[in-house]
MMTF fields as JSON, N, C-alpha, C and O atoms, coordinates in Angstrom:
{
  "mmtfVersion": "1.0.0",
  "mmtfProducer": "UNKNOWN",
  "numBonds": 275,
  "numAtoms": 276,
  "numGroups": 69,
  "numChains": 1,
  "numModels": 1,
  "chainsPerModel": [1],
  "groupsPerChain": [69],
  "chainIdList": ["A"],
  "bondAtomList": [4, 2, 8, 6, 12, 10, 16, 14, 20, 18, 24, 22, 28, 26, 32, 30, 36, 34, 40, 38, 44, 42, 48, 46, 52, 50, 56, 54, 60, 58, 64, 62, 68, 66, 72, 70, 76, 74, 80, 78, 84, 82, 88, 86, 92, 90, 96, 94, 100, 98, 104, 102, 108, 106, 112, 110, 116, 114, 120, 118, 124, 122, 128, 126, 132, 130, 136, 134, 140, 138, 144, 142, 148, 146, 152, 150, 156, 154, 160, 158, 164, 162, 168, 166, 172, 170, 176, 174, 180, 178, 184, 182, 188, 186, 192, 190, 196, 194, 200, 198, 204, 202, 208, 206, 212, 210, 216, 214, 220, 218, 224, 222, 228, 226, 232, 230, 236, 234, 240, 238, 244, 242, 248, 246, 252, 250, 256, 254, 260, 258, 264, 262, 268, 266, 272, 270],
  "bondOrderList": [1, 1, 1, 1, 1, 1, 1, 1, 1, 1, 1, 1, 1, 1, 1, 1, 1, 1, 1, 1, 1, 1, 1, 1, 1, 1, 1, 1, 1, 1, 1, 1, 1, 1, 1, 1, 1, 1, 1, 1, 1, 1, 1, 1, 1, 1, 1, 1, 1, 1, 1, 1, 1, 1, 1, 1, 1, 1, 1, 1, 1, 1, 1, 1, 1, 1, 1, 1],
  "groupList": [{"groupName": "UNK", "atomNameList": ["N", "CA", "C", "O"], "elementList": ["N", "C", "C", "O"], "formalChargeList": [0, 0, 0, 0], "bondAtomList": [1, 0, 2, 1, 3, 2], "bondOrderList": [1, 1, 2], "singleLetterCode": "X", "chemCompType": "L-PEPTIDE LINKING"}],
  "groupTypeList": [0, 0, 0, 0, 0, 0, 0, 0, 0, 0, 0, 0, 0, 0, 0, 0, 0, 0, 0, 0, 0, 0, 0, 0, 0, 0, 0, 0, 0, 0, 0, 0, 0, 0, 0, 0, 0, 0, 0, 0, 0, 0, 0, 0, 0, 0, 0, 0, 0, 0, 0, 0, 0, 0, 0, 0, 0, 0, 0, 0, 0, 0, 0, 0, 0, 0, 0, 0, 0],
  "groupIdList": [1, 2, 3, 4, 5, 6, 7, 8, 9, 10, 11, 12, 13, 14, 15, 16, 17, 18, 19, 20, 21, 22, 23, 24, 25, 26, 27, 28, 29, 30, 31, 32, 33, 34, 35, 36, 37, 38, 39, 40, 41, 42, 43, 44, 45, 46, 47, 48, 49, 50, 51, 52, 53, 54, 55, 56, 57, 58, 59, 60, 61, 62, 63, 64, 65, 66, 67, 68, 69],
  "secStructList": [7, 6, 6, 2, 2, 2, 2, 6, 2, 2, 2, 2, 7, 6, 6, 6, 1, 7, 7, 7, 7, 7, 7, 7, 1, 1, 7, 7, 7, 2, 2, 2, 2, 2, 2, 2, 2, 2, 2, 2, 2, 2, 2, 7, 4, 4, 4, 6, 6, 1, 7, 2, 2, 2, 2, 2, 2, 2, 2, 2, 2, 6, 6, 1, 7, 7, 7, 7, 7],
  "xCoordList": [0.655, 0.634, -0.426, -1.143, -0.466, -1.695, -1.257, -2.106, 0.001, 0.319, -0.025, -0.632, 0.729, 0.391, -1.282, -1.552, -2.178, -3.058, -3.758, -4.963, -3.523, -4.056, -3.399, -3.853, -2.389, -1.679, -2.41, -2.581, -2.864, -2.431, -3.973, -4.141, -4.845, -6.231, -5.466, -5.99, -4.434, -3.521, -2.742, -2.485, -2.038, -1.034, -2.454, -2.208, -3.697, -4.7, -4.78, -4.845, -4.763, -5.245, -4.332, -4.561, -3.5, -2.456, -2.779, -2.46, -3.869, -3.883, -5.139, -5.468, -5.785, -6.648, -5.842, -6.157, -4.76, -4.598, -3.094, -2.095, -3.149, -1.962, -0.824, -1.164, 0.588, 1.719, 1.481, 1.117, 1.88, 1.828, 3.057, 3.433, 3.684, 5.223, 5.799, 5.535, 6.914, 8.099, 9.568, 10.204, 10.039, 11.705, 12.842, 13.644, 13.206, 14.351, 15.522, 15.649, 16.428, 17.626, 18.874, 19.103, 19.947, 19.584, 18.419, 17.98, 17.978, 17.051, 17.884, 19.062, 17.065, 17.384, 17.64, 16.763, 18.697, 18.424, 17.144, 16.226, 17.198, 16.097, 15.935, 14.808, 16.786, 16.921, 16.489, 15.742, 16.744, 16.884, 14.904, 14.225, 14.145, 13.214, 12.074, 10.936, 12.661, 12.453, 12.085, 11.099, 13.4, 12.9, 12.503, 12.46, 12.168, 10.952, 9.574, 8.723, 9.575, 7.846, 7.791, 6.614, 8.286, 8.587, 7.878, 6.831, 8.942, 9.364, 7.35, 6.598, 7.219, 5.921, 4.32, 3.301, 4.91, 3.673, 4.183, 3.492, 5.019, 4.984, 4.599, 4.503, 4.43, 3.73, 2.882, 2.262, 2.658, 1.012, -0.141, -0.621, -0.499, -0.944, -2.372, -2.86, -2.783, -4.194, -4.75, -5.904, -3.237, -3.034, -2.973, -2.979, -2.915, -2.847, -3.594, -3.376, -4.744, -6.244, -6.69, -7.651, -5.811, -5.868, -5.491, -4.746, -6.065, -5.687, -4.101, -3.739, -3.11, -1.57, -1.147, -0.125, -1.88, -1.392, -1.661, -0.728, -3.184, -3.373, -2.151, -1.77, -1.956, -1.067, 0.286, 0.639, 0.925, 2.266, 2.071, 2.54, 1.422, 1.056, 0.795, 0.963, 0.332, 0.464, 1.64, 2.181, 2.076, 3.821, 4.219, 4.242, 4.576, 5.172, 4.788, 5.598, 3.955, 3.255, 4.029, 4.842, 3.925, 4.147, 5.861, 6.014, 7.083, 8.136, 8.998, 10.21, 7.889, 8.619, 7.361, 6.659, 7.311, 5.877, 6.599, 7.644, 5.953, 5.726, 6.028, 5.465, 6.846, 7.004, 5.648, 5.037, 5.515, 3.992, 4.691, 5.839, 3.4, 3.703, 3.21, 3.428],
  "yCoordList": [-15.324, -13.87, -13.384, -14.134, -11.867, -11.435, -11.502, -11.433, -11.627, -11.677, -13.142, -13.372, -13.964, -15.307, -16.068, -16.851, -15.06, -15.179, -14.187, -14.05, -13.875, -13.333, -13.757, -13.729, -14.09, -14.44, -16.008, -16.394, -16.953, -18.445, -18.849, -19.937, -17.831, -18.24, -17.699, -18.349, -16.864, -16.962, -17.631, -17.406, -18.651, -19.963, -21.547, -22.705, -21.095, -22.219, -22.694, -23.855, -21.301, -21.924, -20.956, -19.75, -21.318, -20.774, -20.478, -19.475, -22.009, -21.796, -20.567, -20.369, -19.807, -18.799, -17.424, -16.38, -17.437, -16.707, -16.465, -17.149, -15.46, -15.25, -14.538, -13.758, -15.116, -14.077, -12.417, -11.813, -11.917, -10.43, -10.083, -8.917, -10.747, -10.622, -11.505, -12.705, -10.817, -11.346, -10.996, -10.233, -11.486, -11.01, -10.75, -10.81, -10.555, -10.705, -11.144, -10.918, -11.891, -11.982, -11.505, -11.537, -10.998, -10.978, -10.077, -9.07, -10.726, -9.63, -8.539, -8.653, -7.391, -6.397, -7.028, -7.877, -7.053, -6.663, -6.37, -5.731, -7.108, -6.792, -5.559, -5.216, -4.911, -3.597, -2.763, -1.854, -2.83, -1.728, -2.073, -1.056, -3.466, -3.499, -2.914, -2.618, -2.818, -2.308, -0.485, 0.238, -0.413, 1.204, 1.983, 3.213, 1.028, 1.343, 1.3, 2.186, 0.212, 0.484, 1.366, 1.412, 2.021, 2.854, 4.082, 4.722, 4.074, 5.324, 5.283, 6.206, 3.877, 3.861, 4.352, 5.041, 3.608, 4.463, 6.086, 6.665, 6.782, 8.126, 9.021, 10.246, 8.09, 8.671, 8.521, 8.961, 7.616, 7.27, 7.158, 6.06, 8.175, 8.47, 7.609, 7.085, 7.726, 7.255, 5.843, 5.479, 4.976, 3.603, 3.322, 2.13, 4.239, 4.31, 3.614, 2.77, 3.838, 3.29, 1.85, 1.298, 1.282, -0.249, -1.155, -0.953, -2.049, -3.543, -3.913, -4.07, -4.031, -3.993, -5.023, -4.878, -6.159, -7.316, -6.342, -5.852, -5.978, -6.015, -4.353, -4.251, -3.559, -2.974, -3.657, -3.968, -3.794, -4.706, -5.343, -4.987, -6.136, -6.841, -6.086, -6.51, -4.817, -3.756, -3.458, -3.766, -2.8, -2.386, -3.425, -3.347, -4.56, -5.843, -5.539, -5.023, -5.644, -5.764, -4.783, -5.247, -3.652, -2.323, -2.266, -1.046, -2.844, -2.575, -3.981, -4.032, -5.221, -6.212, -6.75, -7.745, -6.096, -6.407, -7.25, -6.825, -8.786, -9.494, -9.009, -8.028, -9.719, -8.898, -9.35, -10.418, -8.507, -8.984, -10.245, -10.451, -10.921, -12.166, -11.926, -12.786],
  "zCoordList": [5.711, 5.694, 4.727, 4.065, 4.702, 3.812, 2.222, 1.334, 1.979, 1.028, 0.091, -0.955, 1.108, 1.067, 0.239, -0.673, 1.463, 1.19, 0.237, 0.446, -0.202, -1.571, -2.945, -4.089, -2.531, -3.867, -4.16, -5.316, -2.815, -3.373, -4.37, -4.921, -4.405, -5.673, -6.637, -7.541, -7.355, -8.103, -8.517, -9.7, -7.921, -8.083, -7.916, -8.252, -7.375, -7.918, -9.216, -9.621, -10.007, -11.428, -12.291, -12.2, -12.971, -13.735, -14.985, -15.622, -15.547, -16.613, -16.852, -18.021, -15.829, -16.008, -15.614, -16.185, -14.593, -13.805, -14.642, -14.416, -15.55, -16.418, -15.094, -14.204, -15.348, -14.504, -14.77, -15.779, -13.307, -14.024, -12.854, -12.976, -11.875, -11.595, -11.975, -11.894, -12.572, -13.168, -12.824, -13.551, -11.851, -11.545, -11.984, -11.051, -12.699, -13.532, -12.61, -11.407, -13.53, -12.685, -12.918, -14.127, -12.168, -10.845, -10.381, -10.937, -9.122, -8.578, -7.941, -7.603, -7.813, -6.675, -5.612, -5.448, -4.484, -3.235, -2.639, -3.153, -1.072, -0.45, 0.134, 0.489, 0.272, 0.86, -0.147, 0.214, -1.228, -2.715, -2.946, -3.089, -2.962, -2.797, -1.98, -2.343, -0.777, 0.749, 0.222, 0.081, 0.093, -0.232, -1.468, -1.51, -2.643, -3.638, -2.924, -2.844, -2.496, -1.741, -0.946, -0.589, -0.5, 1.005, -0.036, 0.062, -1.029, -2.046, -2.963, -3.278, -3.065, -3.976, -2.542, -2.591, -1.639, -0.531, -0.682, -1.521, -0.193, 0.095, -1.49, -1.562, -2.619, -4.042, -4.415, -5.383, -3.422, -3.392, -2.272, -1.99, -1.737, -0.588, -0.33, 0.671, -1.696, -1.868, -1.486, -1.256, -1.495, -0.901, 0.606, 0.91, 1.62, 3.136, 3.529, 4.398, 2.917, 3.78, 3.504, 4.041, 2.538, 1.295, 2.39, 3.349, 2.094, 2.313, 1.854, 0.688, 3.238, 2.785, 1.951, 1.281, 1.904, 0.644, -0.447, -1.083, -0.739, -2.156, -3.048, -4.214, -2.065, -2.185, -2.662, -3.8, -1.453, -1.991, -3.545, -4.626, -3.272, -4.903, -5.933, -7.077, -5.667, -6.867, -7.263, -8.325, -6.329, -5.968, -6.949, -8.177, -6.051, -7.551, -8.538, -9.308, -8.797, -10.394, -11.178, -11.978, -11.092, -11.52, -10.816, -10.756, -10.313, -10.307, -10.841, -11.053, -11.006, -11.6, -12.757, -12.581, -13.604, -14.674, -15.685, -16.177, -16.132, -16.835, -18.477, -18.962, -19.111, -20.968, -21.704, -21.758, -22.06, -22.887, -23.958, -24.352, -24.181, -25.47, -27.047, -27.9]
}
């Protein structure tokens, strides 16, 4: 998938490619996930026209973000 494929030069090299999703556990529900992004496209209009991986992967980033060290 596009996700897939954008993420896996990210999981190539770890030791360059610092985490920036982080899940906590438990996770959300897939549904409760489902309709943050729904909720993060209709607040963000400016993303329509984007490439849908690199979106999604924002979305993550910014609803499951990494604790700083």
């Amino acid at each position: 998938t596009g996700v897939q494929t954008c993420a896996l030069p990210i999981s190539r090299h770890p030791q360059r490619a610092k985490p920036f999703i982080c899940v906590k556990q438990p996770a959300p529900s897939r549904d409760e996930v489902i309709a943050d992004f729904v909720m993060f496209g209709q607040e963000n209009p400016q993303t329509a026209d984007k490439p849908a991986a690199g979106v999604f992967l924002g979305f993550l980033a910014a609803r499951f973000p990494c604790a700083r060290k």
